[in-house]
Coordinates of C-alpha atoms in Angstrom, one line a residue:
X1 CA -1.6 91.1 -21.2
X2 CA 0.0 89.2 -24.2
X3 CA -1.3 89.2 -28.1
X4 CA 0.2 87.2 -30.5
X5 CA -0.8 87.4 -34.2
X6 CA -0.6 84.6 -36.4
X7 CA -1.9 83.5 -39.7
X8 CA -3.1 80.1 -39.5
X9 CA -3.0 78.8 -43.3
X10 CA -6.0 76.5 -42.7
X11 CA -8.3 78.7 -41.1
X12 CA -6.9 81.0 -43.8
X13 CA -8.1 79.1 -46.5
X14 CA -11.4 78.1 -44.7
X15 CA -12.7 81.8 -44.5
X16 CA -11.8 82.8 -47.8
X17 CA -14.4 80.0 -48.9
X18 CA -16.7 80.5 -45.9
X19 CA -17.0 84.2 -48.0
X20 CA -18.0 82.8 -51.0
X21 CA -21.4 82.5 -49.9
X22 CA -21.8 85.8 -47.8
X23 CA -21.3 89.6 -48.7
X24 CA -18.3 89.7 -46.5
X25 CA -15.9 92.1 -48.8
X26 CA -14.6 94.9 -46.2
X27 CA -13.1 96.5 -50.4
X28 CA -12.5 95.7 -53.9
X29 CA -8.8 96.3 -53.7
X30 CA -8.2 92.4 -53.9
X31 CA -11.4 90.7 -55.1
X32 CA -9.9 89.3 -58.2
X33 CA -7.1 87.4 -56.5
X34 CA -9.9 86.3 -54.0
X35 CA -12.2 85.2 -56.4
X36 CA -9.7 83.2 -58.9
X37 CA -8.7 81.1 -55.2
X38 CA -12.4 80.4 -54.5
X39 CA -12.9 79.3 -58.3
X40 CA -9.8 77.5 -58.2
X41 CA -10.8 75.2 -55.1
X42 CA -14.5 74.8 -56.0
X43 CA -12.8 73.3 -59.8
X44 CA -10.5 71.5 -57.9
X45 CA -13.1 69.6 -55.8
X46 CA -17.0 70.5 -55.5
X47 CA -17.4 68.3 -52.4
X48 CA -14.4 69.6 -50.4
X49 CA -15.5 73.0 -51.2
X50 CA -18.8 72.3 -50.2
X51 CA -17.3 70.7 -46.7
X52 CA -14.9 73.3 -45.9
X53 CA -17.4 75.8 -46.2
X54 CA -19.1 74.8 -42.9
X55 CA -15.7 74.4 -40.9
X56 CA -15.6 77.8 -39.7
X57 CA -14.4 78.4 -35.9
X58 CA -10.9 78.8 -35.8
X59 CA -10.3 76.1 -32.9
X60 CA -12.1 73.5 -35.5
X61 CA -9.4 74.0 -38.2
X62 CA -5.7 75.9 -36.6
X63 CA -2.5 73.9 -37.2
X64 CA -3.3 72.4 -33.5
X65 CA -6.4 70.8 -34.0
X66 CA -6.6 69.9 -38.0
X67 CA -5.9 66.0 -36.9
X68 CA -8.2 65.7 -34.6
X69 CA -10.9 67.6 -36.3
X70 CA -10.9 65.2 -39.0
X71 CA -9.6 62.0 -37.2
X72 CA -13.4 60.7 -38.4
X73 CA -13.8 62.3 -41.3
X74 CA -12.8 59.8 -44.5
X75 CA -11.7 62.5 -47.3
X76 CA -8.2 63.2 -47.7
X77 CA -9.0 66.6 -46.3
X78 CA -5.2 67.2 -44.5
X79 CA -3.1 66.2 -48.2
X80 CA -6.4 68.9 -50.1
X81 CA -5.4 71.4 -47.7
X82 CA -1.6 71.1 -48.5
X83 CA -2.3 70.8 -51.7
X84 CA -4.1 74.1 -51.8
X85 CA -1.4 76.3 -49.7
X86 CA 0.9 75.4 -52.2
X87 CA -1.2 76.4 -55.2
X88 CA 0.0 80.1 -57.1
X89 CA -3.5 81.2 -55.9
X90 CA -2.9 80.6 -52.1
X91 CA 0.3 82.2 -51.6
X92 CA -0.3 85.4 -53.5
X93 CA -3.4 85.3 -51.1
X94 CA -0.9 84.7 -48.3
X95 CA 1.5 87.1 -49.2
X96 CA -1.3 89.6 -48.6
X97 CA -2.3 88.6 -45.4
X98 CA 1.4 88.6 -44.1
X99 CA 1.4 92.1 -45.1
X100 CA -1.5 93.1 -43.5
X101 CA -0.9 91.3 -40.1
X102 CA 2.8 93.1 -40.0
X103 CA 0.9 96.3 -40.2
X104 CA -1.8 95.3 -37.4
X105 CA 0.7 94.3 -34.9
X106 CA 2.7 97.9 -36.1
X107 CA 0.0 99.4 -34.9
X108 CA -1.1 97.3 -32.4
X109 CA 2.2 97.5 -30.6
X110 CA 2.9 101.8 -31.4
X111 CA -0.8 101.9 -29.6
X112 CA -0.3 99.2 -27.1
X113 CA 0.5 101.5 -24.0
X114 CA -1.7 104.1 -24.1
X115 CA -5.0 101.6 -25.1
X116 CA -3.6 99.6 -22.2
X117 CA -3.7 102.1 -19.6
X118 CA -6.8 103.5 -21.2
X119 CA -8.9 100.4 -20.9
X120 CA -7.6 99.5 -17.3
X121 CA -8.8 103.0 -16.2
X122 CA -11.7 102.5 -18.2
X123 CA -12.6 99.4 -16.6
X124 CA -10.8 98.4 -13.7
X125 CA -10.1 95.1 -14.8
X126 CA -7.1 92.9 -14.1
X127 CA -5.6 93.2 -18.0
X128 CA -3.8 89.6 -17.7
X129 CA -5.1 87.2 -20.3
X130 CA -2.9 86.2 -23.3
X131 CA -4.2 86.0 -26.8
X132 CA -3.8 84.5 -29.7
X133 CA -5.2 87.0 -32.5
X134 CA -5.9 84.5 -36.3
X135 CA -5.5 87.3 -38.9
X136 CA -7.4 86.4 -42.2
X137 CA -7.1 88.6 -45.8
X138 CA -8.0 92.2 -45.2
X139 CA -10.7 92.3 -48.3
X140 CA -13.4 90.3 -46.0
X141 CA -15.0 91.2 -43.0
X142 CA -13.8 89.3 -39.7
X143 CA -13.8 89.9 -35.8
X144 CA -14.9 87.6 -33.6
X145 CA -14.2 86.0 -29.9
X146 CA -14.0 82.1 -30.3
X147 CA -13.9 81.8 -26.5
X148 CA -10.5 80.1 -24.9
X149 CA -8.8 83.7 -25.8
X150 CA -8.9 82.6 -29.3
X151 CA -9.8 85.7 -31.5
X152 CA -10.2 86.2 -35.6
X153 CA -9.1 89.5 -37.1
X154 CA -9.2 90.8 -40.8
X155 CA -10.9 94.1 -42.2
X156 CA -10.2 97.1 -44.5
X157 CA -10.1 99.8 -41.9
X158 CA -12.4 102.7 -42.1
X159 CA -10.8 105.2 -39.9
X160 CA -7.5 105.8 -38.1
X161 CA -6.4 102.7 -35.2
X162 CA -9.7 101.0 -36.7
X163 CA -7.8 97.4 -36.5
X164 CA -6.5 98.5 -32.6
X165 CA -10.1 99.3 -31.4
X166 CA -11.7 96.4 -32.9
X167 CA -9.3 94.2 -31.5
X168 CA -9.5 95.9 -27.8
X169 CA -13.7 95.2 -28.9
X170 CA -12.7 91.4 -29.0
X171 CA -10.5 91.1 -26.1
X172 CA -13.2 92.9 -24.0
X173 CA -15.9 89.9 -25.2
X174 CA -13.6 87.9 -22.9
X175 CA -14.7 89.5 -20.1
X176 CA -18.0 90.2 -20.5
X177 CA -21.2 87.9 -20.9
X178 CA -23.3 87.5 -24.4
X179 CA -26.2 90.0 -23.7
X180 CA -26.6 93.1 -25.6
X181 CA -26.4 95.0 -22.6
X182 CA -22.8 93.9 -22.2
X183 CA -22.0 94.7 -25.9
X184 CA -23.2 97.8 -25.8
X185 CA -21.0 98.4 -22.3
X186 CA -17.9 96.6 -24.6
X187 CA -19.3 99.0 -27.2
X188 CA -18.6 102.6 -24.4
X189 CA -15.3 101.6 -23.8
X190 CA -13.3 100.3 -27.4
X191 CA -15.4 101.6 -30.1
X192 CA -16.7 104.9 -28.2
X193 CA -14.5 106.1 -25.4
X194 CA -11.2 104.3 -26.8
X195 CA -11.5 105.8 -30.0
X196 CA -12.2 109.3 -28.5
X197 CA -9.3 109.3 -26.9
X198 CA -7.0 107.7 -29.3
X199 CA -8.1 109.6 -32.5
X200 CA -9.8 113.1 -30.7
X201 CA -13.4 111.9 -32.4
X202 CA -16.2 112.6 -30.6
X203 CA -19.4 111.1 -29.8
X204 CA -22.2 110.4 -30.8
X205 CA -23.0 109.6 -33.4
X206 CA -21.5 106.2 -32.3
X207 CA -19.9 103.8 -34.2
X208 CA -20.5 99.8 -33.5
X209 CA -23.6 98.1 -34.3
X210 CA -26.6 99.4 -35.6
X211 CA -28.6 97.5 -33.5
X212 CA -27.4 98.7 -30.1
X213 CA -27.4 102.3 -30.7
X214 CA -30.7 103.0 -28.9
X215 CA -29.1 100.7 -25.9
X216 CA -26.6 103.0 -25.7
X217 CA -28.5 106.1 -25.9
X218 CA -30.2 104.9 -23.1
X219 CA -27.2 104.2 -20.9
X220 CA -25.1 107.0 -22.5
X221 CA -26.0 109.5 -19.0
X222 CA -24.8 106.8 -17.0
X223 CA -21.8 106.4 -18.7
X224 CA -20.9 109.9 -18.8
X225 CA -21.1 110.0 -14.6
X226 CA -19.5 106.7 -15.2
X227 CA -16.1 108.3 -16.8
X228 CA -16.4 111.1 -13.5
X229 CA -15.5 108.7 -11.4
X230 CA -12.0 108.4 -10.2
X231 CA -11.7 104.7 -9.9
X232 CA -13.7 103.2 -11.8
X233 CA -15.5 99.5 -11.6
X234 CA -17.0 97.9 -15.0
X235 CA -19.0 95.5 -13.0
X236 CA -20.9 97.5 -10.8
X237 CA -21.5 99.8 -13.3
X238 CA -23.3 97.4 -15.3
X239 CA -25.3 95.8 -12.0
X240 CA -26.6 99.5 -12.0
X241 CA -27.8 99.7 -15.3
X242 CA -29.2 96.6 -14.8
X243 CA -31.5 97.9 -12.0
X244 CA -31.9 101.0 -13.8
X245 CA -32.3 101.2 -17.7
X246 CA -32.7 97.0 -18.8
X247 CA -35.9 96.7 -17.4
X248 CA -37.8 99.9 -18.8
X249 CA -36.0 98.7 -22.7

């Protein structure tokens, strides 16, 4: 398996805005410097502000697609865009998240054996995707799975490897389908069993969502015979909670 970690300077600038209008600070460290680049661009141009607000996917606005994505759209969006990564604002902005991704893929790469090996035995899955891991500024909440192997990365971490279990959470979405039973499995083995065994915590209480918690108290039995076995299978595991916990939820 393959991560690369990029900054894409348009999706950049498109989740900085897309926070203007959610509670999305992950700290405080950097809010003025956040704030005077949102001000800056909703001065600059209302309308484009407005616009770039709702272009939020990564695969909508990356380097690769930026053309296309606005091949019908009659705003000088592509010359705005320029214009903004050029501005003071941007690039101390930039400068920030440059930093931040050098320390993710630091860690990322000091950890990168052991999660690896952890996760295959954890799983039993065939580990061979390549990824492509859009790091935005570390003051605002991100960490999604865009589909295609196309993943967004950014938060203040709150404990020890937080950024290298959160990305193993994402990687594992490409794997698994969209119910919550699957989360709360992706759930066991990154922000549960991973972290167990890459920072000696122990649970519960569980970290993750809020929301699956009682999902995974359910299953949490099953998962501990689960980690007994010797070779382990993610997908019958999950056919047998299926028949055995989903339906009595």
């Amino acid at each position: 398996m393959k991560i690369n970690f990029k900054i894409d300077k348009n999706y950049l600038i498109i989740h900085l805005l897309h926070c203007s209008t959610n509670n999305l600070f992950s700290s405080s460290k950097y809010n003025k410097d956040i704030l005077l680049f949102q001000n800056m661009v909703l001065k600059k141009n209302p309308e484009y502000f407005d616009f770039l607000i709702g272009c939020f996917a990564p695969q909508n606005v990356t380097t690769k697609n930026i053309k296309l994505f606005l091949k019908d759209i009659r705003f000088e969006l592509p010359r705005f865009l320029n214009q903004l990564q050029k501005s003071g604002e941007f690039k101390t902005i930039y400068k920030q998240t440059k930093k931040y991704l050098e320390k993710c893929e630091k860690e990322w790469n000091k950890n990168f054996d052991f999660t690896d090996n952890s996760v295959r035995e954890l799983t039993g899955l065939n580990l061979d995707k390549t990824f492509t891991v859009y790091i935005t500024h570390p003051s605002l909440k991100n960490g999604q799975y865009w589909g295609d192997n196309n993943i967004t990365w950014g938060a203040t971490e709150k404990w020890e490897n937080y950024s290298t279990i959160y990305i193993w959470h994402e990687i594992m979405h490409a794997y698994f389908d969209k119910t919550d039973l699957s989360h709360a499995i992706i759930e066991l083995i990154t922000d549960e069993e991973l972290r167990k065994n890459l920072n000696k915590e122990k649970y519960p209480p569980f970290a993750g969502h809020k929301n699956l918690a009682k999902l995974k108290r359910k299953i949490l039995p099953f998962w501990k015979e689960y980690l007994k076995l010797k070779n382990k299978n993610i997908r019958k595991f999950q056919k047998l909670l299926q028949y055995k916990t989903i339906k009595n939820i």
